[in-house]
mmCIF file of C-alpha atoms in Angstrom:
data_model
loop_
_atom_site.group_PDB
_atom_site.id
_atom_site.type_symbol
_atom_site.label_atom_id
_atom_site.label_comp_id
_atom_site.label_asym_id
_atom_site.label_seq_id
_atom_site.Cartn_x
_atom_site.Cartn_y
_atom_site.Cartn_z
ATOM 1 C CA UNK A 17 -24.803 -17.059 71.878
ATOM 2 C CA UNK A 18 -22.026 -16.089 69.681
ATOM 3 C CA UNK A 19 -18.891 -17.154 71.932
ATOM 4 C CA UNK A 20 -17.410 -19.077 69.191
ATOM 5 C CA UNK A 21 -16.531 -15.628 67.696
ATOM 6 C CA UNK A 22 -13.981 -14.909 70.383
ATOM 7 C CA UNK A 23 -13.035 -17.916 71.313
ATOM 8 C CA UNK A 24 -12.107 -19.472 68.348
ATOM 9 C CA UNK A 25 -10.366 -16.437 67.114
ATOM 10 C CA UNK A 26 -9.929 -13.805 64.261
ATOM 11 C CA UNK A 27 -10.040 -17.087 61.810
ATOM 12 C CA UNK A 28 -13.521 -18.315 62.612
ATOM 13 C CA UNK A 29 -14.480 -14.571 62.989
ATOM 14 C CA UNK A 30 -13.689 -13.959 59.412
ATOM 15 C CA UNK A 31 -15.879 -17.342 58.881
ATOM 16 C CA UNK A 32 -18.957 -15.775 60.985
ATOM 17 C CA UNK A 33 -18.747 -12.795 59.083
ATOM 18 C CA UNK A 34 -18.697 -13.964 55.391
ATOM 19 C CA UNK A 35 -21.190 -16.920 56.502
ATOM 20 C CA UNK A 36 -23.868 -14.845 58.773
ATOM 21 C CA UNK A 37 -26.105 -11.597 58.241
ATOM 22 C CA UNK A 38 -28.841 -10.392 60.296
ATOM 23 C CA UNK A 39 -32.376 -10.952 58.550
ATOM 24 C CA UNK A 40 -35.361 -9.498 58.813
ATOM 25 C CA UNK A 41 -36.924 -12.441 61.112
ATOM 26 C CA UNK A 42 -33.342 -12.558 63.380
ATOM 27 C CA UNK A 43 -34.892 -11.650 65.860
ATOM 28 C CA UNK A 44 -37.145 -14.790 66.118
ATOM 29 C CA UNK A 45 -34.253 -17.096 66.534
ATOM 30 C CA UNK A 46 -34.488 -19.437 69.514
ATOM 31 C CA UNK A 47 -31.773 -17.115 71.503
ATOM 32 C CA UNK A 48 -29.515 -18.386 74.756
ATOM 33 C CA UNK A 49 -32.197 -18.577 77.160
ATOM 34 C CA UNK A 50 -35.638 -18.440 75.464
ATOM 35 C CA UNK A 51 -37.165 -19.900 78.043
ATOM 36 C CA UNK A 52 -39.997 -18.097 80.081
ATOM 37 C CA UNK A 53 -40.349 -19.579 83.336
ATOM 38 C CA UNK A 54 -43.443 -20.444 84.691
ATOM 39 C CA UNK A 55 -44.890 -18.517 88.393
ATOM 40 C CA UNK A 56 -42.633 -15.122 87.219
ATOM 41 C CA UNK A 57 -39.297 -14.620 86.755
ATOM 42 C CA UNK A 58 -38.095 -15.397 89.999
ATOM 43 C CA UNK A 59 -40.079 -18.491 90.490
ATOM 44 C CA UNK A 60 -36.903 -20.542 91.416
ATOM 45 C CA UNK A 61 -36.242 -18.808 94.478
ATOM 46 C CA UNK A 62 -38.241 -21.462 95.952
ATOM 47 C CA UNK A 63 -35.215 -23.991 94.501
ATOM 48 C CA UNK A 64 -32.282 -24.746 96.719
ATOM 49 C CA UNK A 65 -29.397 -26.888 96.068
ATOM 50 C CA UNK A 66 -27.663 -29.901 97.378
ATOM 51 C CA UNK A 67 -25.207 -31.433 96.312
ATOM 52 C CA UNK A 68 -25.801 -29.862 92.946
ATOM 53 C CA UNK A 69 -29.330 -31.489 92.815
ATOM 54 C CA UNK A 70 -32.153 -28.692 92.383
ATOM 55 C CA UNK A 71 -35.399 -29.616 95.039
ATOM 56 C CA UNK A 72 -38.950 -28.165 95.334
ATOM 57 C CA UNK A 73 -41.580 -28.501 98.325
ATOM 58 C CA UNK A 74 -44.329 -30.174 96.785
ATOM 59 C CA UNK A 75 -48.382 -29.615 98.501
ATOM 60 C CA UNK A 76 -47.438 -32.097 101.228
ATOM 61 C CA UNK A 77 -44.045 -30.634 102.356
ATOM 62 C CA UNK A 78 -42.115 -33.407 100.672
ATOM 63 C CA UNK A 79 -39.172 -32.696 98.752
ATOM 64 C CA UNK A 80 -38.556 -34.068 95.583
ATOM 65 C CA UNK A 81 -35.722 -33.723 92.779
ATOM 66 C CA UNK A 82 -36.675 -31.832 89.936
ATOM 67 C CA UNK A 83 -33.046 -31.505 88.196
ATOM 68 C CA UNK A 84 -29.531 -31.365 87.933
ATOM 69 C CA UNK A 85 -26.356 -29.681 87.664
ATOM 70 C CA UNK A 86 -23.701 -31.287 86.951
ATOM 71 C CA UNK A 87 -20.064 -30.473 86.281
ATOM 72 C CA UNK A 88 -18.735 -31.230 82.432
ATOM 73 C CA UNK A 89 -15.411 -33.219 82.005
ATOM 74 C CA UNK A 90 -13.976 -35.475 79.008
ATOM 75 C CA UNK A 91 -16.524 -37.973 80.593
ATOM 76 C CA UNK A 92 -19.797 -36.319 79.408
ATOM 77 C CA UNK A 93 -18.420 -33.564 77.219
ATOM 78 C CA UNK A 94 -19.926 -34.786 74.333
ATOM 79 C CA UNK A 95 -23.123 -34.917 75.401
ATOM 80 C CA UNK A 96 -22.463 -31.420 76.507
ATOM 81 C CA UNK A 97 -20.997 -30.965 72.722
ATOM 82 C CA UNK A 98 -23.675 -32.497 71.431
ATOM 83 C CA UNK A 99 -26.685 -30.288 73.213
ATOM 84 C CA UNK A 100 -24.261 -27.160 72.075
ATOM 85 C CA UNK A 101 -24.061 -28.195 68.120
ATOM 86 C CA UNK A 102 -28.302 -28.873 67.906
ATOM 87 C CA UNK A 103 -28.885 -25.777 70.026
ATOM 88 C CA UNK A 104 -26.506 -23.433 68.317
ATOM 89 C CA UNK A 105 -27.612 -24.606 64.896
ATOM 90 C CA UNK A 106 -30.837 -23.677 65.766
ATOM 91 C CA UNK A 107 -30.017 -20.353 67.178
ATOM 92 C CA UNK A 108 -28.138 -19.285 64.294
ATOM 93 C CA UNK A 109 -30.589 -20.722 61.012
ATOM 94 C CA UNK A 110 -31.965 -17.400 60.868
ATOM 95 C CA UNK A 111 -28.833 -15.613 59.884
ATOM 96 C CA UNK A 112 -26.234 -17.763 58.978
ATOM 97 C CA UNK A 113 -25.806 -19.949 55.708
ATOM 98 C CA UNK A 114 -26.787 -23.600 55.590
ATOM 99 C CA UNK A 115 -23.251 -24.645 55.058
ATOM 100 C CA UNK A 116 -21.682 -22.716 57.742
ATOM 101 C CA UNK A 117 -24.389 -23.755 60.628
ATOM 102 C CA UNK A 118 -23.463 -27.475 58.998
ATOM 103 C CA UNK A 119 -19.839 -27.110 60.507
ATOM 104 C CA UNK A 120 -20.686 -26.935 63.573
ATOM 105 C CA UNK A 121 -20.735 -30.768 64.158
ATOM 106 C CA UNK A 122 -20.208 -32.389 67.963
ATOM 107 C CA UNK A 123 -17.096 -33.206 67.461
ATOM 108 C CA UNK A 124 -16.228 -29.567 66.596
ATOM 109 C CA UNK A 125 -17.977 -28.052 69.312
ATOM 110 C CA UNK A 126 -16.427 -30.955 71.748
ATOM 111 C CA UNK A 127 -13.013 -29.462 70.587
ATOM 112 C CA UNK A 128 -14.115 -25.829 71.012
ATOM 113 C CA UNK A 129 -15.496 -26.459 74.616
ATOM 114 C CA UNK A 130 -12.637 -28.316 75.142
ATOM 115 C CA UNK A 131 -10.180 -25.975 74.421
ATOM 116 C CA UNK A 132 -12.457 -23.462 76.937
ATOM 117 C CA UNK A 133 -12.017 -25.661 79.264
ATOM 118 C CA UNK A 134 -8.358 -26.235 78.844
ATOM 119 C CA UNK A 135 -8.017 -22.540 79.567
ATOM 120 C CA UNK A 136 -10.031 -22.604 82.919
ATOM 121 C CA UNK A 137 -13.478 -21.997 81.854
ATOM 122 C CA UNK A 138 -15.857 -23.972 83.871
ATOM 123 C CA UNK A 139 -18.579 -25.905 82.149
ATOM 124 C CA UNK A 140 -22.297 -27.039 83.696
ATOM 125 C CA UNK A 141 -24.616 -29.770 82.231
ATOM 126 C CA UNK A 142 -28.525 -29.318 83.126
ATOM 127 C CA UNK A 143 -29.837 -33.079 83.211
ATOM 128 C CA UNK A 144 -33.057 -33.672 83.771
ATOM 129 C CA UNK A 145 -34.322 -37.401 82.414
ATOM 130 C CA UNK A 146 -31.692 -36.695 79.877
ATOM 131 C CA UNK A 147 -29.064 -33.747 79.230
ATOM 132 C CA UNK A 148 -30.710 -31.051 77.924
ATOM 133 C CA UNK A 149 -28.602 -27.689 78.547
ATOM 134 C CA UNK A 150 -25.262 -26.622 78.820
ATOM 135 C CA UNK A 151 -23.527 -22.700 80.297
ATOM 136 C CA UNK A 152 -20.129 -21.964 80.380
ATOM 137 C CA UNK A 153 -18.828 -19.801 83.302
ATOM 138 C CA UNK A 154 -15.037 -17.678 83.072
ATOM 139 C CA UNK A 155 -14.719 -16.087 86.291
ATOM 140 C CA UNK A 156 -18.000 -13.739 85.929
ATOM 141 C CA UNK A 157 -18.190 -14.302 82.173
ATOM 142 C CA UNK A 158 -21.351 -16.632 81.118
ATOM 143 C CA UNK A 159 -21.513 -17.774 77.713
ATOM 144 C CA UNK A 160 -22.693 -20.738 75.828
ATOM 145 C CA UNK A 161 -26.416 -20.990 77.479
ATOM 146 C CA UNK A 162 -28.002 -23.157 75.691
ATOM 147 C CA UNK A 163 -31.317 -25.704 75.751
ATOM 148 C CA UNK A 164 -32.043 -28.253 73.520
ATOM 149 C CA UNK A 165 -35.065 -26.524 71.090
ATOM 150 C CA UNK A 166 -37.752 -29.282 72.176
ATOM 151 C CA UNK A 167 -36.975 -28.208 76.018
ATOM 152 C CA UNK A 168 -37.622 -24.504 75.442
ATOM 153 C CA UNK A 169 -40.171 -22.462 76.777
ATOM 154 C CA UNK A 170 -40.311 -24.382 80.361
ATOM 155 C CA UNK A 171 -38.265 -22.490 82.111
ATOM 156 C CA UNK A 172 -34.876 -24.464 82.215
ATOM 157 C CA UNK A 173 -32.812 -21.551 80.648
ATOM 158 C CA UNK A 174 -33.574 -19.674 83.476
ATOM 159 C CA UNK A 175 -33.139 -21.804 85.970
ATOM 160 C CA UNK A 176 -29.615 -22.513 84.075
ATOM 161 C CA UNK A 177 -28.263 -18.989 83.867
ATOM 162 C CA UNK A 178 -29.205 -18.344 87.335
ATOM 163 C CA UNK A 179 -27.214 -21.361 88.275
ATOM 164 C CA UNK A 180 -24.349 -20.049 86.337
ATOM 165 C CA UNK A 181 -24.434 -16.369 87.783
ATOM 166 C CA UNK A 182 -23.714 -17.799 91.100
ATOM 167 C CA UNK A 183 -21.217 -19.787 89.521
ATOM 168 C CA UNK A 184 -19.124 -16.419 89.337
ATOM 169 C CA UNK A 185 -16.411 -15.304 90.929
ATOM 170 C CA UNK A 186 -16.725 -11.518 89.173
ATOM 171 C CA UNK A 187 -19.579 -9.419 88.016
ATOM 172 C CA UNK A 188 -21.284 -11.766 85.899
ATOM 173 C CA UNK A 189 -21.678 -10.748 82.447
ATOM 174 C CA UNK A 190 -22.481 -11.962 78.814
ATOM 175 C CA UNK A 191 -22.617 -10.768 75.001
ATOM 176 C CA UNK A 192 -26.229 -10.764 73.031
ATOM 177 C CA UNK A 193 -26.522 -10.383 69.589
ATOM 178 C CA UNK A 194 -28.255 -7.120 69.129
ATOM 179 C CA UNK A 195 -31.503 -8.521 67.410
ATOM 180 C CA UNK A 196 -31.743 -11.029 69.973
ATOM 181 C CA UNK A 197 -34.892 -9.470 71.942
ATOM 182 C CA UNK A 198 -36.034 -12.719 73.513
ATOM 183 C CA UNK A 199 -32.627 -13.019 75.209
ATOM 184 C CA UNK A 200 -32.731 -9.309 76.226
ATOM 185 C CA UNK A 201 -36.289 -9.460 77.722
ATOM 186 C CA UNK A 202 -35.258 -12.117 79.871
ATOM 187 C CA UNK A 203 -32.041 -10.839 80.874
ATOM 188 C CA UNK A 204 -33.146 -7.401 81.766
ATOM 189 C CA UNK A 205 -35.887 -8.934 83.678
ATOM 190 C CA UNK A 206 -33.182 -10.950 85.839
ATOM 191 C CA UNK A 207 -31.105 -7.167 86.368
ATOM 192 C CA UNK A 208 -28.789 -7.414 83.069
ATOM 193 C CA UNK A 209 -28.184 -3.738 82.192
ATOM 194 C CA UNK A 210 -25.958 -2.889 79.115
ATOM 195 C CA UNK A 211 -22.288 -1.588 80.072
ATOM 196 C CA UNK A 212 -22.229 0.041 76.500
ATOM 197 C CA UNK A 213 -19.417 -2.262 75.565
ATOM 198 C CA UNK A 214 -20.503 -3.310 71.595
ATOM 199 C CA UNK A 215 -17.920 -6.457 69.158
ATOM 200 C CA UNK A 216 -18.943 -6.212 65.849
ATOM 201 C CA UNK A 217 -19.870 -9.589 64.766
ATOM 202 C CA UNK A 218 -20.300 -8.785 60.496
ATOM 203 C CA UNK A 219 -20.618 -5.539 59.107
ATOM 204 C CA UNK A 220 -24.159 -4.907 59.990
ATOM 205 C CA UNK A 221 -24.710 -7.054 63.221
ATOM 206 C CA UNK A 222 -23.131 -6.331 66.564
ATOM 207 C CA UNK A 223 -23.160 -8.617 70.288
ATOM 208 C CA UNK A 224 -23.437 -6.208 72.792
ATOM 209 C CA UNK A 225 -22.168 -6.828 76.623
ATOM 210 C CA UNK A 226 -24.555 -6.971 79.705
ATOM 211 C CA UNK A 227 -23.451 -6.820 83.311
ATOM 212 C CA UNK A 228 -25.411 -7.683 86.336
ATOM 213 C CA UNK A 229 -25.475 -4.825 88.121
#
């Protein structure tokens, strides 16, 4: 996820480009939405909601609750901030200097979600015994999908950016870093195609725009 590079501005945009490269192993960064879900891709049609609360049928019909979405305001946000700075750290080792990924503290990415949200982005929390992921929805633009590293891999990205594309009120779309094949497997699998829309991120790395089409 590389969302900070628009909204933040042309300032931290200059910062992302003198501070991050692509490398050779980029493309083995933890990306958005790692996460392969168990029982196929579409495994959490069997999920409905209430009340925000995600349910499954379990062997003897019973329903129990498995997770949670839950709106972020100035109450949670930063745990929300907080699952955003380990996650994008992660997501960005691979290409960005140690000093740069170092500045992007809670409290800086509690000001940068803030100031999203000031603007009328909307912003979900993915709780299950704890917080562990976080999307940001504008209208049908999904950014900031991210899951704590030690909850990858179990299919909670998934289950979080389907969550967010009904969240949207236009097509839903998002930007990928271009060496990002992880994200791009899954979201082609979900029905991502590329709009041929490209925002150079440095001189050598671009994001490039999906839509859900």
């Amino acid at each position: 996820d590389v969302a900070p590079s628009r909204g933040l501005g042309d300032v931290y945009k200059r910062q992302l480009q003198r501070s991050c490269a692509p490398r050779h192993n980029a493309h083995r960064m933890p990306p958005e939405s790692r996460n392969k879900p168990s029982g196929g891709i579409f495994g959490f049609r069997y999920l409905f909601r209430r009340e925000k609360v995600w349910y499954t049928e379990t062997d003897n019909s019973e329903f129990v609750e498995i997770s949670m979405l839950v709106p972020v305001n100035e109450t949670n946000l930063l745990q929300a901030a907080t699952i955003h700075s380990i996650s994008w750290k992660e997501s960005h080792r691979a290409f960005c200097t140690p000093d740069f990924i170092e500045t992007h503290t809670p409290d800086r990415q509690r000001e940068y979600l803030r100031n999203k949200m000031n603007n009328g982005t909307k912003l979900y929390m993915l709780v299950e015994e704890k917080p562990i992921g976080v999307v940001s929805v504008t209208k049908g633009l999904i950014e900031d999908l991210y899951i704590l590293p030690d909850m990858q891999n179990m299919g909670y990205g998934t289950k979080l950016l389907l969550y967010a594309v009904g969240q949207c009120t236009e097509t839903p779309t998002l930007w990928i870093l271009e060496n990002n094949i992880n994200a791009e497997r899954l979201y082609r699998r979900i029905g991502f195609k590329e709009t041929g829309r490209k925002n150079a991120i440095t001189n050598k790395l671009d994001e490039i725009e999906f839509a859900l089409t």
